[in-house]
């Protein structure tokens, strides 16, 4: 079975500052990793994904994440945030075998960008 | 290309009733998954369908069921509603199992 831990439930930051949202996962098999964003009263929007290859993954809206297999982490970063980045962010994993296609989510990190 | 659509967007029911939610995947996508989102439990996997067959099921009681039609559209049904079933129900579609999942806007179910 897989599990995901998002280490911060809330992250406040000022506009134009850098931000890192932390995600650790646990799995006995190789995994695919995802970050999704959810704006109020909306569904989830895919920010980026790691399937294989380069461990540094670039996504939409200037976000990037780095897969670290030894530390089982997949932290999300943005060098300069905007007010419009205020939202809840979810890290998720999926694995092979019979769980193929099932996403396991972390509890979410609420990012609040202050002017 | 149109995204995942879910109907209805909002629903209010009373305890003991049953409800059916609908999901239309992105054109060409054949896999549909359902998730429940609540403040207390977060996002939890309900089930996954591909080619009209349930491939995976989460840890939910038998009151929760679903199906997929030949055009890949999917429905989920909850019978004998309980207050704790109040949640945002999200549908996601992908080309095939294991491919990237794209989510719809969700159906907000309130059970009174």
mmCIF file with all atom_site columns, C-alpha atoms in Angstrom:
data_model
loop_
_atom_site.group_PDB
_atom_site.id
_atom_site.type_symbol
_atom_site.label_atom_id
_atom_site.label_alt_id
_atom_site.label_comp_id
_atom_site.label_asym_id
_atom_site.label_entity_id
_atom_site.label_seq_id
_atom_site.pdbx_PDB_ins_code
_atom_site.Cartn_x
_atom_site.Cartn_y
_atom_site.Cartn_z
_atom_site.occupancy
_atom_site.B_iso_or_equiv
_atom_site.pdbx_formal_charge
_atom_site.auth_seq_id
_atom_site.auth_comp_id
_atom_site.auth_asym_id
_atom_site.auth_atom_id
_atom_site.pdbx_PDB_model_num
ATOM 1   C CA . UNK A 1 1   ? 0.000   0.000  0.000   1.00 0.00 ? 1   UNK A CA 1
ATOM 2   C CA . UNK A 1 2   ? 1.053   3.567  -0.567  1.00 0.00 ? 2   UNK A CA 1
ATOM 3   C CA . UNK A 1 3   ? 0.797   6.577  1.705   1.00 0.00 ? 3   UNK A CA 1
ATOM 4   C CA . UNK A 1 4   ? 1.495   10.279 1.300   1.00 0.00 ? 4   UNK A CA 1
ATOM 5   C CA . UNK A 1 5   ? 2.391   12.816 3.945   1.00 0.00 ? 5   UNK A CA 1
ATOM 6   C CA . UNK A 1 6   ? 2.249   16.511 3.301   1.00 0.00 ? 6   UNK A CA 1
ATOM 7   C CA . UNK A 1 7   ? 4.338   17.985 6.037   1.00 0.00 ? 7   UNK A CA 1
ATOM 8   C CA . UNK A 1 8   ? 2.648   21.376 6.278   1.00 0.00 ? 8   UNK A CA 1
ATOM 9   C CA . UNK A 1 9   ? -1.091  21.866 6.520   1.00 0.00 ? 9   UNK A CA 1
ATOM 10  C CA . UNK A 1 10  ? -0.821  25.613 5.952   1.00 0.00 ? 10  UNK A CA 1
ATOM 11  C CA . UNK A 1 11  ? 1.893   27.755 4.391   1.00 0.00 ? 11  UNK A CA 1
ATOM 12  C CA . UNK A 1 12  ? 1.572   31.551 4.500   1.00 0.00 ? 12  UNK A CA 1
ATOM 13  C CA . UNK A 1 13  ? 3.902   33.535 2.274   1.00 0.00 ? 13  UNK A CA 1
ATOM 14  C CA . UNK A 1 14  ? 4.221   37.060 0.904   1.00 0.00 ? 14  UNK A CA 1
ATOM 15  C CA . UNK A 1 15  ? 3.766   37.828 -2.756  1.00 0.00 ? 15  UNK A CA 1
ATOM 16  C CA . UNK A 1 16  ? 6.911   37.420 -4.894  1.00 0.00 ? 16  UNK A CA 1
ATOM 17  C CA . UNK A 1 17  ? 8.594   35.274 -2.225  1.00 0.00 ? 17  UNK A CA 1
ATOM 18  C CA . UNK A 1 18  ? 9.698   31.700 -2.989  1.00 0.00 ? 18  UNK A CA 1
ATOM 19  C CA . UNK A 1 19  ? 7.734   28.775 -1.623  1.00 0.00 ? 19  UNK A CA 1
ATOM 20  C CA . UNK A 1 20  ? 8.255   25.062 -1.057  1.00 0.00 ? 20  UNK A CA 1
ATOM 21  C CA . UNK A 1 21  ? 5.446   22.639 -0.270  1.00 0.00 ? 21  UNK A CA 1
ATOM 22  C CA . UNK A 1 22  ? 6.756   19.380 1.132   1.00 0.00 ? 22  UNK A CA 1
ATOM 23  C CA . UNK A 1 23  ? 5.576   15.893 0.278   1.00 0.00 ? 23  UNK A CA 1
ATOM 24  C CA . UNK A 1 24  ? 6.902   12.519 1.407   1.00 0.00 ? 24  UNK A CA 1
ATOM 25  C CA . UNK A 1 25  ? 5.566   9.179  0.267   1.00 0.00 ? 25  UNK A CA 1
ATOM 26  C CA . UNK A 1 26  ? 5.812   5.570  1.278   1.00 0.00 ? 26  UNK A CA 1
ATOM 27  C CA . UNK A 1 27  ? 5.583   2.655  -1.120  1.00 0.00 ? 27  UNK A CA 1
ATOM 28  C CA . UNK A 1 28  ? 7.077   -0.784 -1.576  1.00 0.00 ? 28  UNK A CA 1
ATOM 29  C CA . UNK A 1 29  ? 6.934   -0.477 -5.360  1.00 0.00 ? 29  UNK A CA 1
ATOM 30  C CA . UNK A 1 30  ? 7.832   2.134  -7.915  1.00 0.00 ? 30  UNK A CA 1
ATOM 31  C CA . UNK A 1 31  ? 5.367   4.996  -8.001  1.00 0.00 ? 31  UNK A CA 1
ATOM 32  C CA . UNK A 1 32  ? 4.172   7.788  -10.177 1.00 0.00 ? 32  UNK A CA 1
ATOM 33  C CA . UNK A 1 33  ? 3.919   11.154 -8.414  1.00 0.00 ? 33  UNK A CA 1
ATOM 34  C CA . UNK A 1 34  ? 1.595   14.088 -8.977  1.00 0.00 ? 34  UNK A CA 1
ATOM 35  C CA . UNK A 1 35  ? 0.787   17.526 -7.671  1.00 0.00 ? 35  UNK A CA 1
ATOM 36  C CA . UNK A 1 36  ? -2.722  18.870 -8.057  1.00 0.00 ? 36  UNK A CA 1
ATOM 37  C CA . UNK A 1 37  ? -4.139  22.280 -7.135  1.00 0.00 ? 37  UNK A CA 1
ATOM 38  C CA . UNK A 1 38  ? -7.679  22.988 -6.002  1.00 0.00 ? 38  UNK A CA 1
ATOM 39  C CA . UNK A 1 39  ? -9.194  26.462 -6.044  1.00 0.00 ? 39  UNK A CA 1
ATOM 40  C CA . UNK A 1 40  ? -12.284 27.135 -3.911  1.00 0.00 ? 40  UNK A CA 1
ATOM 41  C CA . UNK A 1 41  ? -15.394 25.332 -5.106  1.00 0.00 ? 41  UNK A CA 1
ATOM 42  C CA . UNK A 1 42  ? -13.562 23.675 -7.968  1.00 0.00 ? 42  UNK A CA 1
ATOM 43  C CA . UNK A 1 43  ? -12.158 20.281 -8.868  1.00 0.00 ? 43  UNK A CA 1
ATOM 44  C CA . UNK A 1 44  ? -8.487  19.351 -9.001  1.00 0.00 ? 44  UNK A CA 1
ATOM 45  C CA . UNK A 1 45  ? -6.174  20.706 -11.666 1.00 0.00 ? 45  UNK A CA 1
ATOM 46  C CA . UNK A 1 46  ? -2.981  18.863 -12.554 1.00 0.00 ? 46  UNK A CA 1
ATOM 47  C CA . UNK A 1 47  ? 0.126   20.964 -11.899 1.00 0.00 ? 47  UNK A CA 1
ATOM 48  C CA . UNK A 1 48  ? 2.810   18.441 -12.800 1.00 0.00 ? 48  UNK A CA 1
ATOM 49  C CA . UNK A 1 49  ? 3.710   14.765 -12.738 1.00 0.00 ? 49  UNK A CA 1
ATOM 50  C CA . UNK A 1 50  ? 6.715   12.508 -12.425 1.00 0.00 ? 50  UNK A CA 1
ATOM 51  C CA . UNK A 1 51  ? 6.537   9.240  -14.305 1.00 0.00 ? 51  UNK A CA 1
ATOM 52  C CA . UNK A 1 52  ? 10.192  8.494  -15.053 1.00 0.00 ? 52  UNK A CA 1
ATOM 53  C CA . UNK A 1 53  ? 13.346  10.126 -16.399 1.00 0.00 ? 53  UNK A CA 1
ATOM 54  C CA . UNK A 1 54  ? 14.609  13.487 -15.176 1.00 0.00 ? 54  UNK A CA 1
ATOM 55  C CA . UNK A 1 55  ? 13.984  13.980 -11.483 1.00 0.00 ? 55  UNK A CA 1
ATOM 56  C CA . UNK A 1 56  ? 13.278  17.695 -11.933 1.00 0.00 ? 56  UNK A CA 1
ATOM 57  C CA . UNK A 1 57  ? 9.812   18.170 -13.326 1.00 0.00 ? 57  UNK A CA 1
ATOM 58  C CA . UNK A 1 58  ? 8.407   21.454 -14.570 1.00 0.00 ? 58  UNK A CA 1
ATOM 59  C CA . UNK A 1 59  ? 4.690   22.142 -14.544 1.00 0.00 ? 59  UNK A CA 1
ATOM 60  C CA . UNK A 1 60  ? 2.203   24.859 -15.231 1.00 0.00 ? 60  UNK A CA 1
ATOM 61  C CA . UNK A 1 61  ? 2.121   28.323 -13.668 1.00 0.00 ? 61  UNK A CA 1
ATOM 62  C CA . UNK A 1 62  ? 5.875   28.305 -12.966 1.00 0.00 ? 62  UNK A CA 1
ATOM 63  C CA . UNK A 1 63  ? 5.824   25.396 -10.520 1.00 0.00 ? 63  UNK A CA 1
ATOM 64  C CA . UNK A 1 64  ? 8.431   22.658 -10.437 1.00 0.00 ? 64  UNK A CA 1
ATOM 65  C CA . UNK A 1 65  ? 9.085   19.591 -8.289  1.00 0.00 ? 65  UNK A CA 1
ATOM 66  C CA . UNK A 1 66  ? 12.018  17.337 -7.634  1.00 0.00 ? 66  UNK A CA 1
ATOM 67  C CA . UNK A 1 67  ? 11.741  13.593 -7.172  1.00 0.00 ? 67  UNK A CA 1
ATOM 68  C CA . UNK A 1 68  ? 14.184  12.268 -4.588  1.00 0.00 ? 68  UNK A CA 1
ATOM 69  C CA . UNK A 1 69  ? 14.037  8.491  -4.432  1.00 0.00 ? 69  UNK A CA 1
ATOM 70  C CA . UNK A 1 70  ? 16.450  8.097  -1.516  1.00 0.00 ? 70  UNK A CA 1
ATOM 71  C CA . UNK A 1 71  ? 14.460  10.508 0.632   1.00 0.00 ? 71  UNK A CA 1
ATOM 72  C CA . UNK A 1 72  ? 11.097  9.404  -0.833  1.00 0.00 ? 72  UNK A CA 1
ATOM 73  C CA . UNK A 1 73  ? 10.162  13.011 -1.358  1.00 0.00 ? 73  UNK A CA 1
ATOM 74  C CA . UNK A 1 74  ? 8.537   15.058 -4.087  1.00 0.00 ? 74  UNK A CA 1
ATOM 75  C CA . UNK A 1 75  ? 8.593   18.669 -2.937  1.00 0.00 ? 75  UNK A CA 1
ATOM 76  C CA . UNK A 1 76  ? 6.861   21.397 -4.944  1.00 0.00 ? 76  UNK A CA 1
ATOM 77  C CA . UNK A 1 77  ? 8.566   24.741 -5.462  1.00 0.00 ? 77  UNK A CA 1
ATOM 78  C CA . UNK A 1 78  ? 7.948   28.100 -7.052  1.00 0.00 ? 78  UNK A CA 1
ATOM 79  C CA . UNK A 1 79  ? 10.581  30.854 -7.079  1.00 0.00 ? 79  UNK A CA 1
ATOM 80  C CA . UNK A 1 80  ? 8.106   33.744 -6.905  1.00 0.00 ? 80  UNK A CA 1
ATOM 81  C CA . UNK A 1 81  ? 4.463   33.372 -5.929  1.00 0.00 ? 81  UNK A CA 1
ATOM 82  C CA . UNK A 1 82  ? 1.478   35.479 -6.899  1.00 0.00 ? 82  UNK A CA 1
ATOM 83  C CA . UNK A 1 83  ? -1.757  36.248 -5.109  1.00 0.00 ? 83  UNK A CA 1
ATOM 84  C CA . UNK A 1 84  ? -3.497  33.994 -7.629  1.00 0.00 ? 84  UNK A CA 1
ATOM 85  C CA . UNK A 1 85  ? -1.496  30.991 -6.341  1.00 0.00 ? 85  UNK A CA 1
ATOM 86  C CA . UNK A 1 86  ? -3.594  31.005 -3.166  1.00 0.00 ? 86  UNK A CA 1
ATOM 87  C CA . UNK A 1 87  ? -5.229  27.575 -3.172  1.00 0.00 ? 87  UNK A CA 1
ATOM 88  C CA . UNK A 1 88  ? -4.972  24.098 -1.694  1.00 0.00 ? 88  UNK A CA 1
ATOM 89  C CA . UNK A 1 89  ? -2.293  21.808 -3.081  1.00 0.00 ? 89  UNK A CA 1
ATOM 90  C CA . UNK A 1 90  ? -2.387  18.025 -3.043  1.00 0.00 ? 90  UNK A CA 1
ATOM 91  C CA . UNK A 1 91  ? 0.427   15.567 -3.539  1.00 0.00 ? 91  UNK A CA 1
ATOM 92  C CA . UNK A 1 92  ? -0.617  12.145 -4.864  1.00 0.00 ? 92  UNK A CA 1
ATOM 93  C CA . UNK A 1 93  ? 0.922   8.805  -5.778  1.00 0.00 ? 93  UNK A CA 1
ATOM 94  C CA . UNK A 1 94  ? -0.157  5.899  -7.893  1.00 0.00 ? 94  UNK A CA 1
ATOM 95  C CA . UNK A 1 95  ? 1.510   2.515  -8.120  1.00 0.00 ? 95  UNK A CA 1
ATOM 96  C CA . UNK A 1 96  ? 1.533   -0.495 -10.355 1.00 0.00 ? 96  UNK A CA 1
ATOM 97  C CA . UNK A 1 97  ? 0.034   -3.889 -9.825  1.00 0.00 ? 97  UNK A CA 1
ATOM 98  C CA . UNK A 1 98  ? -3.579  -4.189 -8.797  1.00 0.00 ? 98  UNK A CA 1
ATOM 99  C CA . UNK A 1 99  ? -3.570  -0.578 -7.557  1.00 0.00 ? 99  UNK A CA 1
ATOM 100 C CA . UNK A 1 100 ? -2.710  0.724  -10.988 1.00 0.00 ? 100 UNK A CA 1
ATOM 101 C CA . UNK A 1 101 ? -4.799  3.831  -11.604 1.00 0.00 ? 101 UNK A CA 1
ATOM 102 C CA . UNK A 1 102 ? -5.742  4.438  -7.971  1.00 0.00 ? 102 UNK A CA 1
ATOM 103 C CA . UNK A 1 103 ? -4.474  7.752  -6.630  1.00 0.00 ? 103 UNK A CA 1
ATOM 104 C CA . UNK A 1 104 ? -3.563  8.078  -2.960  1.00 0.00 ? 104 UNK A CA 1
ATOM 105 C CA . UNK A 1 105 ? -3.577  11.687 -1.785  1.00 0.00 ? 105 UNK A CA 1
ATOM 106 C CA . UNK A 1 106 ? -1.936  13.603 0.990   1.00 0.00 ? 106 UNK A CA 1
ATOM 107 C CA . UNK A 1 107 ? -4.044  15.713 3.321   1.00 0.00 ? 107 UNK A CA 1
ATOM 108 C CA . UNK A 1 108 ? -3.370  18.892 1.401   1.00 0.00 ? 108 UNK A CA 1
ATOM 109 C CA . UNK A 1 109 ? -1.443  22.107 2.018   1.00 0.00 ? 109 UNK A CA 1
ATOM 110 C CA . UNK A 1 110 ? -3.256  25.418 2.000   1.00 0.00 ? 110 UNK A CA 1
ATOM 111 C CA . UNK A 1 111 ? -1.018  28.046 0.438   1.00 0.00 ? 111 UNK A CA 1
ATOM 112 C CA . UNK A 1 112 ? -1.997  31.611 1.293   1.00 0.00 ? 112 UNK A CA 1
ATOM 113 C CA . UNK A 1 113 ? -0.193  34.394 -0.528  1.00 0.00 ? 113 UNK A CA 1
ATOM 114 C CA . UNK A 1 114 ? -0.344  37.778 1.198   1.00 0.00 ? 114 UNK A CA 1
ATOM 115 C CA . UNK A 1 115 ? 0.169   41.112 -0.584  1.00 0.00 ? 115 UNK A CA 1
ATOM 116 C CA . UNK B 2 1   ? -11.526 19.504 -26.083 1.00 0.00 ? 1   UNK B CA 1
ATOM 117 C CA . UNK B 2 2   ? -14.167 19.597 -23.376 1.00 0.00 ? 2   UNK B CA 1
ATOM 118 C CA . UNK B 2 3   ? -13.111 18.574 -19.895 1.00 0.00 ? 3   UNK B CA 1
ATOM 119 C CA . UNK B 2 4   ? -14.711 16.142 -17.492 1.00 0.00 ? 4   UNK B CA 1
ATOM 120 C CA . UNK B 2 5   ? -18.288 17.090 -16.735 1.00 0.00 ? 5   UNK B CA 1
ATOM 121 C CA . UNK B 2 6   ? -20.267 16.113 -13.677 1.00 0.00 ? 6   UNK B CA 1
ATOM 122 C CA . UNK B 2 7   ? -23.961 16.485 -13.029 1.00 0.00 ? 7   UNK B CA 1
ATOM 123 C CA . UNK B 2 8   ? -25.559 17.733 -10.971 1.00 0.00 ? 8   UNK B CA 1
ATOM 124 C CA . UNK B 2 9   ? -23.130 20.204 -9.418  1.00 0.00 ? 9   UNK B CA 1
ATOM 125 C CA . UNK B 2 10  ? -25.085 20.501 -6.191  1.00 0.00 ? 10  UNK B CA 1
ATOM 126 C CA . UNK B 2 11  ? -27.500 18.130 -4.519  1.00 0.00 ? 11  UNK B CA 1
ATOM 127 C CA . UNK B 2 12  ? -29.407 18.139 -1.246  1.00 0.00 ? 12  UNK B CA 1
ATOM 128 C CA . UNK B 2 13  ? -30.899 14.913 0.063   1.00 0.00 ? 13  UNK B CA 1
ATOM 129 C CA . UNK B 2 14  ? -32.254 13.625 3.355   1.00 0.00 ? 14  UNK B CA 1
ATOM 130 C CA . UNK B 2 15  ? -31.078 10.630 5.345   1.00 0.00 ? 15  UNK B CA 1
ATOM 131 C CA . UNK B 2 16  ? -32.286 7.317  4.000   1.00 0.00 ? 16  UNK B CA 1
ATOM 132 C CA . UNK B 2 17  ? -32.679 8.499  0.426   1.00 0.00 ? 17  UNK B CA 1
ATOM 133 C CA . UNK B 2 18  ? -30.538 7.368  -2.445  1.00 0.00 ? 18  UNK B CA 1
ATOM 134 C CA . UNK B 2 19  ? -28.681 9.449  -5.014  1.00 0.00 ? 19  UNK B CA 1
ATOM 135 C CA . UNK B 2 20  ? -27.127 8.973  -8.436  1.00 0.00 ? 20  UNK B CA 1
ATOM 136 C CA . UNK B 2 21  ? -24.267 11.124 -9.689  1.00 0.00 ? 21  UNK B CA 1
ATOM 137 C CA . UNK B 2 22  ? -23.147 11.271 -13.300 1.00 0.00 ? 22  UNK B CA 1
ATOM 138 C CA . UNK B 2 23  ? -19.756 11.760 -14.931 1.00 0.00 ? 23  UNK B CA 1
ATOM 139 C CA . UNK B 2 24  ? -18.885 12.263 -18.592 1.00 0.00 ? 24  UNK B CA 1
ATOM 140 C CA . UNK B 2 25  ? -15.168 11.754 -19.298 1.00 0.00 ? 25  UNK B CA 1
ATOM 141 C CA . UNK B 2 26  ? -12.989 13.651 -21.707 1.00 0.00 ? 26  UNK B CA 1
ATOM 142 C CA . UNK B 2 27  ? -13.603 12.460 -25.251 1.00 0.00 ? 27  UNK B CA 1
ATOM 143 C CA . UNK B 2 28  ? -11.447 9.414  -25.945 1.00 0.00 ? 28  UNK B CA 1
ATOM 144 C CA . UNK B 2 29  ? -10.828 8.633  -22.295 1.00 0.00 ? 29  UNK B CA 1
ATOM 145 C CA . UNK B 2 30  ? -11.952 5.161  -21.319 1.00 0.00 ? 30  UNK B CA 1
ATOM 146 C CA . UNK B 2 31  ? -11.064 5.020  -17.633 1.00 0.00 ? 31  UNK B CA 1
ATOM 147 C CA . UNK B 2 32  ? -13.124 6.751  -14.948 1.00 0.00 ? 32  UNK B CA 1
ATOM 148 C CA . UNK B 2 33  ? -12.346 6.978  -11.246 1.00 0.00 ? 33  UNK B CA 1
ATOM 149 C CA . UNK B 2 34  ? -14.393 8.399  -8.387  1.00 0.00 ? 34  UNK B CA 1
ATOM 150 C CA . UNK B 2 35  ? -13.156 10.076 -5.215  1.00 0.00 ? 35  UNK B CA 1
ATOM 151 C CA . UNK B 2 36  ? -14.843 11.409 -2.102  1.00 0.00 ? 36  UNK B CA 1
ATOM 152 C CA . UNK B 2 37  ? -13.520 14.593 -0.515  1.00 0.00 ? 37  UNK B CA 1
ATOM 153 C CA . UNK B 2 38  ? -14.434 15.562 3.050   1.00 0.00 ? 38  UNK B CA 1
ATOM 154 C CA . UNK B 2 39  ? -12.779 17.961 5.505   1.00 0.00 ? 39  UNK B CA 1
ATOM 155 C CA . UNK B 2 40  ? -12.073 15.158 7.951   1.00 0.00 ? 40  UNK B CA 1
ATOM 156 C CA . UNK B 2 41  ? -10.930 12.320 5.703   1.00 0.00 ? 41  UNK B CA 1
ATOM 157 C CA . UNK B 2 42  ? -9.553  14.275 2.769   1.00 0.00 ? 42  UNK B CA 1
ATOM 158 C CA . UNK B 2 43  ? -9.559  12.728 -0.684  1.00 0.00 ? 43  UNK B CA 1
ATOM 159 C CA . UNK B 2 44  ? -10.393 9.038  -0.717  1.00 0.00 ? 44  UNK B CA 1
ATOM 160 C CA . UNK B 2 45  ? -10.585 6.673  -3.662  1.00 0.00 ? 45  UNK B CA 1
ATOM 161 C CA . UNK B 2 46  ? -13.992 5.104  -4.251  1.00 0.00 ? 46  UNK B CA 1
ATOM 162 C CA . UNK B 2 47  ? -13.654 3.010  -7.420  1.00 0.00 ? 47  UNK B CA 1
ATOM 163 C CA . UNK B 2 48  ? -12.233 2.841  -10.912 1.00 0.00 ? 48  UNK B CA 1
ATOM 164 C CA . UNK B 2 49  ? -13.886 1.655  -14.108 1.00 0.00 ? 49  UNK B CA 1
ATOM 165 C CA . UNK B 2 50  ? -12.421 0.691  -17.444 1.00 0.00 ? 50  UNK B CA 1
ATOM 166 C CA . UNK B 2 51  ? -14.271 -0.855 -20.351 1.00 0.00 ? 51  UNK B CA 1
ATOM 167 C CA . UNK B 2 52  ? -17.421 -1.114 -18.252 1.00 0.00 ? 52  UNK B CA 1
ATOM 168 C CA . UNK B 2 53  ? -15.607 -3.191 -15.601 1.00 0.00 ? 53  UNK B CA 1
ATOM 169 C CA . UNK B 2 54  ? -14.746 -2.189 -12.071 1.00 0.00 ? 54  UNK B CA 1
ATOM 170 C CA . UNK B 2 55  ? -10.977 -2.602 -11.707 1.00 0.00 ? 55  UNK B CA 1
ATOM 171 C CA . UNK B 2 56  ? -10.419 -1.246 -8.237  1.00 0.00 ? 56  UNK B CA 1
ATOM 172 C CA . UNK B 2 57  ? -12.560 -0.446 -5.241  1.00 0.00 ? 57  UNK B CA 1
ATOM 173 C CA . UNK B 2 58  ? -11.728 1.610  -2.197  1.00 0.00 ? 58  UNK B CA 1
ATOM 174 C CA . UNK B 2 59  ? -12.659 0.927  1.379   1.00 0.00 ? 59  UNK B CA 1
ATOM 175 C CA . UNK B 2 60  ? -16.265 2.055  1.324   1.00 0.00 ? 60  UNK B CA 1
ATOM 176 C CA . UNK B 2 61  ? -19.438 0.191  2.348   1.00 0.00 ? 61  UNK B CA 1
ATOM 177 C CA . UNK B 2 62  ? -21.604 -1.583 -0.173  1.00 0.00 ? 62  UNK B CA 1
ATOM 178 C CA . UNK B 2 63  ? -24.026 1.351  -0.169  1.00 0.00 ? 63  UNK B CA 1
ATOM 179 C CA . UNK B 2 64  ? -21.608 2.955  -2.606  1.00 0.00 ? 64  UNK B CA 1
ATOM 180 C CA . UNK B 2 65  ? -21.761 1.485  -6.079  1.00 0.00 ? 65  UNK B CA 1
ATOM 181 C CA . UNK B 2 66  ? -21.024 2.522  -9.610  1.00 0.00 ? 66  UNK B CA 1
ATOM 182 C CA . UNK B 2 67  ? -21.117 1.521  -13.213 1.00 0.00 ? 67  UNK B CA 1
ATOM 183 C CA . UNK B 2 68  ? -19.724 2.514  -16.561 1.00 0.00 ? 68  UNK B CA 1
ATOM 184 C CA . UNK B 2 69  ? -21.529 2.530  -19.857 1.00 0.00 ? 69  UNK B CA 1
ATOM 185 C CA . UNK B 2 70  ? -20.273 1.580  -23.306 1.00 0.00 ? 70  UNK B CA 1
ATOM 186 C CA . UNK B 2 71  ? -19.656 5.267  -24.141 1.00 0.00 ? 71  UNK B CA 1
ATOM 187 C CA . UNK B 2 72  ? -17.381 5.483  -21.035 1.00 0.00 ? 72  UNK B CA 1
ATOM 188 C CA . UNK B 2 73  ? -19.811 7.675  -19.122 1.00 0.00 ? 73  UNK B CA 1
ATOM 189 C CA . UNK B 2 74  ? -20.070 6.633  -15.508 1.00 0.00 ? 74  UNK B CA 1
ATOM 190 C CA . UNK B 2 75  ? -22.556 6.880  -12.667 1.00 0.00 ? 75  UNK B CA 1
ATOM 191 C CA . UNK B 2 76  ? -22.155 6.324  -8.995  1.00 0.00 ? 76  UNK B CA 1
ATOM 192 C CA . UNK B 2 77  ? -24.985 5.546  -6.630  1.00 0.00 ? 77  UNK B CA 1
ATOM 193 C CA . UNK B 2 78  ? -25.230 5.909  -2.889  1.00 0.00 ? 78  UNK B CA 1
ATOM 194 C CA . UNK B 2 79  ? -28.150 4.188  -1.191  1.00 0.00 ? 79  UNK B CA 1
ATOM 195 C CA . UNK B 2 80  ? -29.568 4.765  2.286   1.00 0.00 ? 80  UNK B CA 1
ATOM 196 C CA . UNK B 2 81  ? -27.786 8.077  2.680   1.00 0.00 ? 81  UNK B CA 1
ATOM 197 C CA . UNK B 2 82  ? -26.174 8.980  5.993   1.00 0.00 ? 82  UNK B CA 1
ATOM 198 C CA . UNK B 2 83  ? -25.160 12.399 7.300   1.00 0.00 ? 83  UNK B CA 1
ATOM 199 C CA . UNK B 2 84  ? -21.519 11.381 6.905   1.00 0.00 ? 84  UNK B CA 1
ATOM 200 C CA . UNK B 2 85  ? -21.979 10.966 3.159   1.00 0.00 ? 85  UNK B CA 1
ATOM 201 C CA . UNK B 2 86  ? -22.044 14.739 2.791   1.00 0.00 ? 86  UNK B CA 1
ATOM 202 C CA . UNK B 2 87  ? -19.017 15.457 0.646   1.00 0.00 ? 87  UNK B CA 1
ATOM 203 C CA . UNK B 2 88  ? -17.654 16.643 -2.649  1.00 0.00 ? 88  UNK B CA 1
ATOM 204 C CA . UNK B 2 89  ? -17.643 13.718 -5.078  1.00 0.00 ? 89  UNK B CA 1
ATOM 205 C CA . UNK B 2 90  ? -15.011 14.035 -7.762  1.00 0.00 ? 90  UNK B CA 1
ATOM 206 C CA . UNK B 2 91  ? -14.792 12.119 -10.987 1.00 0.00 ? 91  UNK B CA 1
ATOM 207 C CA . UNK B 2 92  ? -11.558 11.780 -12.932 1.00 0.00 ? 92  UNK B CA 1
ATOM 208 C CA . UNK B 2 93  ? -10.938 10.377 -16.374 1.00 0.00 ? 93  UNK B CA 1
ATOM 209 C CA . UNK B 2 94  ? -7.849  9.048  -18.089 1.00 0.00 ? 94  UNK B CA 1
ATOM 210 C CA . UNK B 2 95  ? -7.034  7.448  -21.419 1.00 0.00 ? 95  UNK B CA 1
ATOM 211 C CA . UNK B 2 96  ? -6.483  4.109  -19.705 1.00 0.00 ? 96  UNK B CA 1
ATOM 212 C CA . UNK B 2 97  ? -5.796  2.823  -16.168 1.00 0.00 ? 97  UNK B CA 1
ATOM 213 C CA . UNK B 2 98  ? -2.564  4.283  -14.862 1.00 0.00 ? 98  UNK B CA 1
ATOM 214 C CA . UNK B 2 99  ? -2.554  7.260  -17.190 1.00 0.00 ? 99  UNK B CA 1
ATOM 215 C CA . UNK B 2 100 ? -2.773  10.798 -15.864 1.00 0.00 ? 100 UNK B CA 1
ATOM 216 C CA . UNK B 2 101 ? -6.155  11.548 -14.343 1.00 0.00 ? 101 UNK B CA 1
ATOM 217 C CA . UNK B 2 102 ? -8.044  14.739 -15.120 1.00 0.00 ? 102 UNK B CA 1
ATOM 218 C CA . UNK B 2 103 ? -10.716 15.826 -12.696 1.00 0.00 ? 103 UNK B CA 1
ATOM 219 C CA . UNK B 2 104 ? -14.162 17.281 -13.101 1.00 0.00 ? 104 UNK B CA 1
ATOM 220 C CA . UNK B 2 105 ? -15.566 20.105 -10.963 1.00 0.00 ? 105 UNK B CA 1
ATOM 221 C CA . UNK B 2 106 ? -17.298 17.699 -8.604  1.00 0.00 ? 106 UNK B CA 1
ATOM 222 C CA . UNK B 2 107 ? -20.790 17.223 -7.218  1.00 0.00 ? 107 UNK B CA 1
ATOM 223 C CA . UNK B 2 108 ? -21.407 18.732 -3.796  1.00 0.00 ? 108 UNK B CA 1
ATOM 224 C CA . UNK B 2 109 ? -23.763 16.404 -1.906  1.00 0.00 ? 109 UNK B CA 1
ATOM 225 C CA . UNK B 2 110 ? -25.395 17.592 1.298   1.00 0.00 ? 110 UNK B CA 1
ATOM 226 C CA . UNK B 2 111 ? -27.320 15.084 3.391   1.00 0.00 ? 111 UNK B CA 1
ATOM 227 C CA . UNK B 2 112 ? -29.772 16.573 5.912   1.00 0.00 ? 112 UNK B CA 1
#
